Short mmCIF file of C-alpha atoms in Angstrom, two decimals:
data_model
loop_
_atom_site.label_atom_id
_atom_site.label_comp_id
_atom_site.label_asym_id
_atom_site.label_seq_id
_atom_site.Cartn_x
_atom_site.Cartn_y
_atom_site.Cartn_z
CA UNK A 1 9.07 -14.18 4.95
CA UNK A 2 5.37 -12.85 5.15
CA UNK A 3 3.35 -13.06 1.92
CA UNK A 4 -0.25 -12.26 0.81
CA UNK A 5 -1.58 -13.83 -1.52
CA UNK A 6 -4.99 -12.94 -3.75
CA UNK A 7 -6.23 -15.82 -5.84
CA UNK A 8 -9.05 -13.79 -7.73
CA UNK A 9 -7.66 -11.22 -10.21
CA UNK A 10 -10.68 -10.31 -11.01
CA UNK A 11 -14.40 -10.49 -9.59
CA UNK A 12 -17.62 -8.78 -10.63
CA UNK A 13 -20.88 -8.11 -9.01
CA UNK A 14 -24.39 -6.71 -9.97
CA UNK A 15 -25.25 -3.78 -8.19
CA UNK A 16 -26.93 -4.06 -4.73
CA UNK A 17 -25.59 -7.49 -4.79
CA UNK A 18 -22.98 -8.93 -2.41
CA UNK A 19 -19.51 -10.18 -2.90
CA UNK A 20 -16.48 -11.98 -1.24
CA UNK A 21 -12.84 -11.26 -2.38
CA UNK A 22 -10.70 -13.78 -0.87
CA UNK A 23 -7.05 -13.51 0.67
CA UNK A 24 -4.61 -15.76 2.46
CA UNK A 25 -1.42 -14.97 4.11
CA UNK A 26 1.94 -17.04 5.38
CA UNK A 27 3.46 -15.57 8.67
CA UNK A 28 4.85 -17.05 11.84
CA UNK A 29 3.98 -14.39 14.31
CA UNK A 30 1.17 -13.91 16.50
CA UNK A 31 0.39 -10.34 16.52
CA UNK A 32 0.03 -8.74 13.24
CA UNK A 33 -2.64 -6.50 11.28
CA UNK A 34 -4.80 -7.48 8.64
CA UNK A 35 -5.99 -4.74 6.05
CA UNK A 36 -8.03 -4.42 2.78
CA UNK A 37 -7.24 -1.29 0.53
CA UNK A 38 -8.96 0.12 -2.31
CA UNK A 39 -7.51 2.06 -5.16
CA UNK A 40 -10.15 3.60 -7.88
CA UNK A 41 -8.80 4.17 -11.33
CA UNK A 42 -6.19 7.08 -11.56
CA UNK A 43 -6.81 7.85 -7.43
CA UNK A 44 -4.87 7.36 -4.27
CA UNK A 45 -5.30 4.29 -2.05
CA UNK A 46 -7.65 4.43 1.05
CA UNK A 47 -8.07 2.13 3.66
CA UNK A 48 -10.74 0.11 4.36
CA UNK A 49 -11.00 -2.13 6.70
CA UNK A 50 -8.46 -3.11 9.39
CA UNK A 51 -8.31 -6.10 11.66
CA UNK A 52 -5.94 -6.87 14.64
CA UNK A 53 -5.25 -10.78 14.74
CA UNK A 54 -5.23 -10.95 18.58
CA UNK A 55 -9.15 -9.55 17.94
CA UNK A 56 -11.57 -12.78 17.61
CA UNK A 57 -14.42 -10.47 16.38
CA UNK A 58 -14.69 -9.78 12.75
CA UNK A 59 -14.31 -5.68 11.69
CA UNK A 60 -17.05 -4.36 9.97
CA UNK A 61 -17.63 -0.94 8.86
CA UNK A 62 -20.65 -0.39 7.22
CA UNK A 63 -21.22 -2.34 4.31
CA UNK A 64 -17.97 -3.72 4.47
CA UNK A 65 -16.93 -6.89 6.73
CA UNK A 66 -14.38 -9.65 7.07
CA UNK A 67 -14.08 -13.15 7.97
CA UNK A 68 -10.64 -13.83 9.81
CA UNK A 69 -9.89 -16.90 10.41
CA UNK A 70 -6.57 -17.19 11.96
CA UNK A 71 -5.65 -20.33 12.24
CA UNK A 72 -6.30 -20.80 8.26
CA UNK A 73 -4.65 -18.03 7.88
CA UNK A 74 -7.71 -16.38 5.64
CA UNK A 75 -8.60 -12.95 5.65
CA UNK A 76 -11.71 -12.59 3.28
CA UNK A 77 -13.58 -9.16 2.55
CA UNK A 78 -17.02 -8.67 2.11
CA UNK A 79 -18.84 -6.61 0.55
CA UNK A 80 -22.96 -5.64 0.94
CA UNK A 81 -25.06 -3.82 -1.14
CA UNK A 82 -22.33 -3.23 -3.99
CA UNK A 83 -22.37 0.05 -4.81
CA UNK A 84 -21.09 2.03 -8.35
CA UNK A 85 -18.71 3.93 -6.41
CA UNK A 86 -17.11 0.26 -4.80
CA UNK A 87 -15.94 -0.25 -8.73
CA UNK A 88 -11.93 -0.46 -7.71
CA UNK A 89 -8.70 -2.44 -7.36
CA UNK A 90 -8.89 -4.48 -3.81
CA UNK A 91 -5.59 -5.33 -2.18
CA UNK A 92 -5.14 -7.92 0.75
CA UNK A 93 -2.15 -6.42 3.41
CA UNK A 94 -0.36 -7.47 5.99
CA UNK A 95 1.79 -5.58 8.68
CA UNK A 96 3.31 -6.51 11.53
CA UNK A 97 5.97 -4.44 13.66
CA UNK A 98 4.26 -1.15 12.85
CA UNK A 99 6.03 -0.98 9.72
CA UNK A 100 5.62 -1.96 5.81
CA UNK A 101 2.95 -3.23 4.72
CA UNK A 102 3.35 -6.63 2.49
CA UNK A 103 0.56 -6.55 -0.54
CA UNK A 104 -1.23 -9.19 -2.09
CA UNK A 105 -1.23 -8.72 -5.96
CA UNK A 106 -4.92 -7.37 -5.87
CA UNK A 107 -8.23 -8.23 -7.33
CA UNK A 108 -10.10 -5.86 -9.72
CA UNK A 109 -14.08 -5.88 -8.74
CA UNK A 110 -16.45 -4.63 -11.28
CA UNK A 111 -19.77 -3.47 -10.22
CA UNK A 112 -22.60 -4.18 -13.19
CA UNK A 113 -25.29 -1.76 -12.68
CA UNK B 1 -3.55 19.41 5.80
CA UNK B 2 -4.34 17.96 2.53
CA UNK B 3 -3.30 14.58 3.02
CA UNK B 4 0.02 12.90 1.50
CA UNK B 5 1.66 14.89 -1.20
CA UNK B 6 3.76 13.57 -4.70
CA UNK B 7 5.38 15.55 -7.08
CA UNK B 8 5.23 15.15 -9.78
CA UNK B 9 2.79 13.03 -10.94
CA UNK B 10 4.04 11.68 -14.16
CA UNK B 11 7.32 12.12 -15.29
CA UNK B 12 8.65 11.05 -18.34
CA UNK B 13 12.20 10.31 -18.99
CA UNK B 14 15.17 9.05 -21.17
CA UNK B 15 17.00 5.89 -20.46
CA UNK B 16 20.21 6.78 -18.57
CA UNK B 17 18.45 10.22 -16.78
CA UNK B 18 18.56 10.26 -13.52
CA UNK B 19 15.19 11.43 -11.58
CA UNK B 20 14.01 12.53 -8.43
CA UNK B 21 10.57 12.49 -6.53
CA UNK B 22 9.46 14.36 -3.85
CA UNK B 23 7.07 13.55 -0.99
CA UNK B 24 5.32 15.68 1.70
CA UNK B 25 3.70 13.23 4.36
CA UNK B 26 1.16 14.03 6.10
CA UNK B 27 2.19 16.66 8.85
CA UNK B 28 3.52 14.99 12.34
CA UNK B 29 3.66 11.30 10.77
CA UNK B 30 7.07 10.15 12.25
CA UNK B 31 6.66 7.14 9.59
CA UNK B 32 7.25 7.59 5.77
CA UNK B 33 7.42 4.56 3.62
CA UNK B 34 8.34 4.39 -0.84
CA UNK B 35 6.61 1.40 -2.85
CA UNK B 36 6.86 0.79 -6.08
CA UNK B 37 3.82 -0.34 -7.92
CA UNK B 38 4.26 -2.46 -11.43
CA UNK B 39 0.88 -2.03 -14.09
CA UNK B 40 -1.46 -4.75 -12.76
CA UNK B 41 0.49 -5.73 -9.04
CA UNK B 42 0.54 -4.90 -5.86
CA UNK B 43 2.65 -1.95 -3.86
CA UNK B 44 6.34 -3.05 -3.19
CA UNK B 45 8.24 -2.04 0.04
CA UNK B 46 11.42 -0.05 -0.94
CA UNK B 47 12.19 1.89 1.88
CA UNK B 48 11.00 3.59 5.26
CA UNK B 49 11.92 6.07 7.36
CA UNK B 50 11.21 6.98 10.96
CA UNK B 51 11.76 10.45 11.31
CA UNK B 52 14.98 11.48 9.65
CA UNK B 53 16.25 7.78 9.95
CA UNK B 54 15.86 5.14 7.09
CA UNK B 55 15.38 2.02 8.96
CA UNK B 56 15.04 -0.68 6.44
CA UNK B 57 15.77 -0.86 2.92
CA UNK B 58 14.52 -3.70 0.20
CA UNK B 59 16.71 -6.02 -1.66
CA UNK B 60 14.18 -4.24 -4.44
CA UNK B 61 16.57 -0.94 -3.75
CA UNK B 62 19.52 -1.42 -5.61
CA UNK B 63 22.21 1.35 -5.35
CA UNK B 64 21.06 3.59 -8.29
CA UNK B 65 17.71 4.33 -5.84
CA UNK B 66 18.67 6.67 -2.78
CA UNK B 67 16.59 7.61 -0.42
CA UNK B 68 16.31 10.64 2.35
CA UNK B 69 14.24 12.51 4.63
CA UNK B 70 15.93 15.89 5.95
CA UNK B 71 14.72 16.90 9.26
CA UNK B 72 12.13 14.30 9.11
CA UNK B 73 9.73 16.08 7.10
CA UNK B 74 9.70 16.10 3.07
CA UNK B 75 11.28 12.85 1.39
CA UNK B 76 12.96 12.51 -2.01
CA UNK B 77 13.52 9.18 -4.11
CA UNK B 78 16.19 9.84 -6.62
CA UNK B 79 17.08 7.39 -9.52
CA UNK B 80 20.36 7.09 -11.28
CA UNK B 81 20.64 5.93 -14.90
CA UNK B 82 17.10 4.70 -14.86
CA UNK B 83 16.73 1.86 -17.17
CA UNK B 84 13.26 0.74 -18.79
CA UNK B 85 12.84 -1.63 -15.59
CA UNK B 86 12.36 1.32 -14.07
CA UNK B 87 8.99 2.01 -15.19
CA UNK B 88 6.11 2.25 -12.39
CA UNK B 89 4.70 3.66 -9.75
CA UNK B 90 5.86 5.06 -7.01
CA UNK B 91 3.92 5.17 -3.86
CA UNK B 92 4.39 7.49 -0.87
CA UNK B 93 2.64 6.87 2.97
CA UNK B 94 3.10 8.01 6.30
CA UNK B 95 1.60 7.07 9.38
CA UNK B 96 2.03 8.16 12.81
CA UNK B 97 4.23 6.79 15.57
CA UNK B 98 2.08 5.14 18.03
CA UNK B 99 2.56 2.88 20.78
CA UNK B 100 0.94 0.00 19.61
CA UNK B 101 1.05 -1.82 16.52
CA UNK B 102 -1.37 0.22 14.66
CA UNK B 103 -0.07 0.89 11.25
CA UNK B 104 -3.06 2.40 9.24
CA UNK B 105 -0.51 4.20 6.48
CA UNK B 106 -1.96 6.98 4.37
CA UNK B 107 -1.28 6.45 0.61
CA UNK B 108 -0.26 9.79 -1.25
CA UNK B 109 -1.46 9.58 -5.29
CA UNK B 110 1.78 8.73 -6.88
CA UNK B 111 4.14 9.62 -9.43
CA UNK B 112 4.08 7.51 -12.68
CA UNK B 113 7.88 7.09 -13.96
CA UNK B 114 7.74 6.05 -17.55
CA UNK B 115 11.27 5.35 -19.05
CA UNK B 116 11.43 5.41 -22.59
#
């Protein structure tokens, strides 16, 4: 069985700093997706940042990158020039098959202004 | 198209009730997926439909938690003599039906099921 797992419950950052919120995964197949969500206090979860393991080249998208390493089996997030509004829960997902995703158990990042 | 819609968003209930959630995916998603979210974890797969047909089911739905999706459209989770275990979140997505494996699922705001 596929399973994500999140080894920092919790991480904070000063603001305009950057940060790295770490996540490792166990599955046998080859062609999967990689995501990171967010999910404020109180709001809906929004996607932000997708990566396709056949891809060698890190996403990015904007001030928000990963490091994939596939063969560890690491998906890391990383994020640049922290930002108030990045204050959130941060989960790790995996999906293969075009269907559920499986969570990590999510890492709360604090931004200190 | 306002995005994925829950209703309601908190609902408060007595042990032994039964309750019922509604969805509204997003509007031509063929994909609609329930997770249940615990205070301080990550989303749980329960179930997911494509179209009108639920296609996979978690050990996590036992058989007071029914599932449907009438003419693939709106979905309803219902719960039968909910029991404190019950408590959570429950998450709503859809995504489209594409050819490849792209899965990007958007995440609908919730409904918070306290059993007391």
């Amino acid at each position: 069985a596929q399973t994500v797992t999140q080894s920092q419950p919790e991480m904070s950052v000063q603001e305009a700093e950057t940060v790295t919120l770490s996540c490792t995964y166990d599955t046998s197949e080859s062609d999967y997706y990689l995501f990171w969500y967010k999910q404020p206090p109180s709001r809906q979860m929004i996607l932000v940042i997708r990566q396709e393991a056949y891809k060698q080249q890190n996403a990015t998208e904007n001030r928000f990158s990963v490091n994939f390493q596939k063969a560890a089996k690491s998906f890391s997030l990383k994020i640049s020039d922290s930002q108030l509004g990045d204050a959130a829960m941060y989960f790790c997902a995996y999906s293969w098959g075009a269907q559920k995703l499986v969570f990590g158990q999510g890492t709360r990042l604090t931004i200190n202004p | 198209d306002t995005g994925v819609s829950q209703d309601p968003r908190h609902k408060i209930t007595k042990r032994g009730q039964n309750v019922t959630f509604r969805c509204d995916p997003i509007s031509e998603h063929n994909r609609l997926y329930w997770y249940r979210q615990t205070l301080g974890q990550g989303p749980e797969f329960l179930t997911y439909f494509q179209n009108e047909a639920q296609l996979e089911k978690s050990r996590l739905l036992s058989d007071r938690f029914s599932a449907e999706r009438p003419k693939g459209s709106f979905s309803t989770l219902e719960i039968q003599r909910t029991e404190q275990g019950d408590s959570a979140m429950y998450l709503c997505a859809s995504s489209p039906l594409t050819s490849g494996l792209n899965t990007e699922a958007f995440f609908g705001q919730g409904t918070r099921l306290t059993v007391v």
